[in-house]
Amino acid sequence: MGREIKIAPSILSADLTNLGDAIRILNDGKADLVHLDVMDGHFVPNITFGPAFAKELKVVSKIPFDTHLMVSHPMQYGPKFAESSDWLTFHIEADDNPQDTIKLFKDLGVKVGISVNPGTPFSAIKEFVPELDLILIMTVEPGFGGQKCMTQHFSKLTEARELVEELGQDTEIMVDGGVTEHNVAEVVKAGATMFVAGSAVFRGARGPVEEIKVLKENALKGLE
Ligand code: DX5
Ligand code: ZN
């Protein structure tokens, strides 16, 4: 049975003076999701977008919003971002009560994901997988776009794939950090069903629409 592979361009790497246009380009460019990197300057050493900003951008988008909360207090900020999100992901490292956060987010009507940092083993989120719509495996330290992919963490994609299949679920498995046209087949082969691409989409020489096309084509090679 064929897995569907989805691309989530991260607008963190887009022209920040023109984010409305970046979203319009993704609308036309066959992106599957818009990946919104939310950073609080505490969980990670960088600050990005707030909830009011996300709401404005969402109005322009015809594509579902996939919000990646890199914040220390997901319970506090999650509800504010849920209004503009279709998928909402928090970090296991930032949360002492993941069960409560999952429930809160679900009650808000969004699809729920948990992310693990490069230094966190997949086993840290294993017990929550039955309740998750998305598992997000980081292959860079969160905080900045344009970093090199830490390929040694691809094995977590396989761990996630095996567990999801064992449970008979359709939980999405997403990879975030340094994905390019050269390694995207490998992440799909390892088990990913969704991939984030920031600089590969917005900083590539061919322009976002063409870069998305190439990334998707190459991603499918991982299923062969
Ligand atoms: C890193 C972010 C990523 C990042 C991806 O903290 O979570 O989503 O923007 O950008 P690239 O694809 O350039 O690594
Ligand atoms: Zn991200």
PDB file of C-alpha atoms in Angstrom, residues 112-193:
ATOM      1  CA  VAL A 112      -1.696  16.947  17.832  1.00  0.00           C
ATOM      2  CA  GLY A 113       1.985  16.225  17.469  1.00  0.00           C
ATOM      3  CA  ILE A 114       4.946  15.760  19.796  1.00  0.00           C
ATOM      4  CA  SER A 115       8.496  16.542  18.783  1.00  0.00           C
ATOM      5  CA  VAL A 116      11.810  15.156  20.015  1.00  0.00           C
ATOM      6  CA  ASN A 117      15.101  17.031  19.925  1.00  0.00           C
ATOM      7  CA  PRO A 118      18.237  15.382  18.543  1.00  0.00           C
ATOM      8  CA  GLY A 119      19.382  14.602  22.087  1.00  0.00           C
ATOM      9  CA  THR A 120      16.115  12.942  23.134  1.00  0.00           C
ATOM     10  CA  PRO A 121      15.528   9.260  22.433  1.00  0.00           C
ATOM     11  CA  PHE A 122      12.365   8.185  20.648  1.00  0.00           C
ATOM     12  CA  SER A 123      11.478   6.122  23.728  1.00  0.00           C
ATOM     13  CA  ALA A 124      10.668   9.410  25.545  1.00  0.00           C
ATOM     14  CA  ILE A 125       7.419   9.747  23.597  1.00  0.00           C
ATOM     15  CA  LYS A 126       6.591   6.095  22.971  1.00  0.00           C
ATOM     16  CA  GLU A 127       3.816   5.883  25.547  1.00  0.00           C
ATOM     17  CA  PHE A 128       1.979   8.863  23.995  1.00  0.00           C
ATOM     18  CA  VAL A 129       2.031   7.624  20.414  1.00  0.00           C
ATOM     19  CA  PRO A 130      -1.398   5.921  20.584  1.00  0.00           C
ATOM     20  CA  GLU A 131      -2.914   9.389  21.085  1.00  0.00           C
ATOM     21  CA  LEU A 132      -0.864  11.294  18.529  1.00  0.00           C
ATOM     22  CA  ASP A 133      -1.657  12.423  14.993  1.00  0.00           C
ATOM     23  CA  LEU A 134       1.962  13.375  14.352  1.00  0.00           C
ATOM     24  CA  ILE A 135       5.452  12.475  15.523  1.00  0.00           C
ATOM     25  CA  LEU A 136       8.071  15.131  14.732  1.00  0.00           C
ATOM     26  CA  ILE A 137      11.701  14.026  14.690  1.00  0.00           C
ATOM     27  CA  MET A 138      14.230  16.873  14.796  1.00  0.00           C
ATOM     28  CA  THR A 139      17.422  16.400  12.804  1.00  0.00           C
ATOM     29  CA  VAL A 140      18.885  19.767  13.852  1.00  0.00           C
ATOM     30  CA  GLU A 141      18.938  21.550  17.207  1.00  0.00           C
ATOM     31  CA  PRO A 142      15.784  23.668  17.116  1.00  0.00           C
ATOM     32  CA  GLY A 143      16.221  27.427  16.888  1.00  0.00           C
ATOM     33  CA  PHE A 144      17.457  28.214  13.417  1.00  0.00           C
ATOM     34  CA  GLY A 145      16.878  27.307   9.791  1.00  0.00           C
ATOM     35  CA  GLY A 146      19.659  26.443   7.383  1.00  0.00           C
ATOM     36  CA  GLN A 147      21.543  23.944   9.551  1.00  0.00           C
ATOM     37  CA  LYS A 148      23.067  20.672   8.439  1.00  0.00           C
ATOM     38  CA  CYS A 149      20.958  17.543   8.847  1.00  0.00           C
ATOM     39  CA  MET A 150      22.077  15.135  11.590  1.00  0.00           C
ATOM     40  CA  THR A 151      21.452  11.950   9.659  1.00  0.00           C
ATOM     41  CA  GLN A 152      22.261   9.724  12.615  1.00  0.00           C
ATOM     42  CA  HIS A 153      18.743  10.468  13.879  1.00  0.00           C
ATOM     43  CA  PHE A 154      17.033   8.909  10.853  1.00  0.00           C
ATOM     44  CA  SER A 155      16.893   5.707  12.906  1.00  0.00           C
ATOM     45  CA  LYS A 156      14.220   7.400  15.054  1.00  0.00           C
ATOM     46  CA  LEU A 157      12.041   7.677  11.952  1.00  0.00           C
ATOM     47  CA  THR A 158      12.303   3.930  11.586  1.00  0.00           C
ATOM     48  CA  GLU A 159      11.529   3.370  15.270  1.00  0.00           C
ATOM     49  CA  ALA A 160       8.464   5.568  14.888  1.00  0.00           C
ATOM     50  CA  ARG A 161       7.381   3.807  11.673  1.00  0.00           C
ATOM     51  CA  GLU A 162       7.677   0.386  13.314  1.00  0.00           C
ATOM     52  CA  LEU A 163       5.639   1.428  16.331  1.00  0.00           C
ATOM     53  CA  VAL A 164       2.927   3.132  14.288  1.00  0.00           C
ATOM     54  CA  GLU A 165       2.565   0.051  12.099  1.00  0.00           C
ATOM     55  CA  GLU A 166       2.545  -2.244  15.121  1.00  0.00           C
ATOM     56  CA  LEU A 167      -0.290  -0.167  16.575  1.00  0.00           C
ATOM     57  CA  GLY A 168      -2.101  -0.111  13.213  1.00  0.00           C
ATOM     58  CA  GLN A 169      -2.338   3.697  13.285  1.00  0.00           C
ATOM     59  CA  ASP A 170      -2.056   6.295  10.576  1.00  0.00           C
ATOM     60  CA  THR A 171      -0.005   8.705  12.693  1.00  0.00           C
ATOM     61  CA  GLU A 172       2.133  10.913  10.462  1.00  0.00           C
ATOM     62  CA  ILE A 173       5.894  10.802  10.931  1.00  0.00           C
ATOM     63  CA  MET A 174       7.598  14.066  10.178  1.00  0.00           C
ATOM     64  CA  VAL A 175      11.252  15.048   9.949  1.00  0.00           C
ATOM     65  CA  ASP A 176      12.497  18.598  10.495  1.00  0.00           C
ATOM     66  CA  GLY A 177      15.945  20.033   9.895  1.00  0.00           C
ATOM     67  CA  GLY A 178      18.309  20.175   6.950  1.00  0.00           C
ATOM     68  CA  VAL A 179      16.157  18.188   4.533  1.00  0.00           C
ATOM     69  CA  THR A 180      17.311  18.679   0.941  1.00  0.00           C
ATOM     70  CA  GLU A 181      16.726  17.132  -2.457  1.00  0.00           C
ATOM     71  CA  HIS A 182      19.749  14.933  -1.738  1.00  0.00           C
ATOM     72  CA  ASN A 183      18.576  13.321   1.502  1.00  0.00           C
ATOM     73  CA  VAL A 184      14.793  13.433   1.155  1.00  0.00           C
ATOM     74  CA  ALA A 185      14.557   9.954  -0.375  1.00  0.00           C
ATOM     75  CA  GLU A 186      16.528   8.630   2.557  1.00  0.00           C
ATOM     76  CA  VAL A 187      14.160  10.122   5.163  1.00  0.00           C
ATOM     77  CA  VAL A 188      11.185   8.643   3.350  1.00  0.00           C
ATOM     78  CA  LYS A 189      12.923   5.298   3.149  1.00  0.00           C
ATOM     79  CA  ALA A 190      13.606   5.493   6.892  1.00  0.00           C
ATOM     80  CA  GLY A 191       9.887   5.989   7.594  1.00  0.00           C
ATOM     81  CA  ALA A 192       8.893   9.643   7.223  1.00  0.00           C
ATOM     82  CA  THR A 193       5.525  10.541   5.704  1.00  0.00           C
TER      83      THR A 193
END
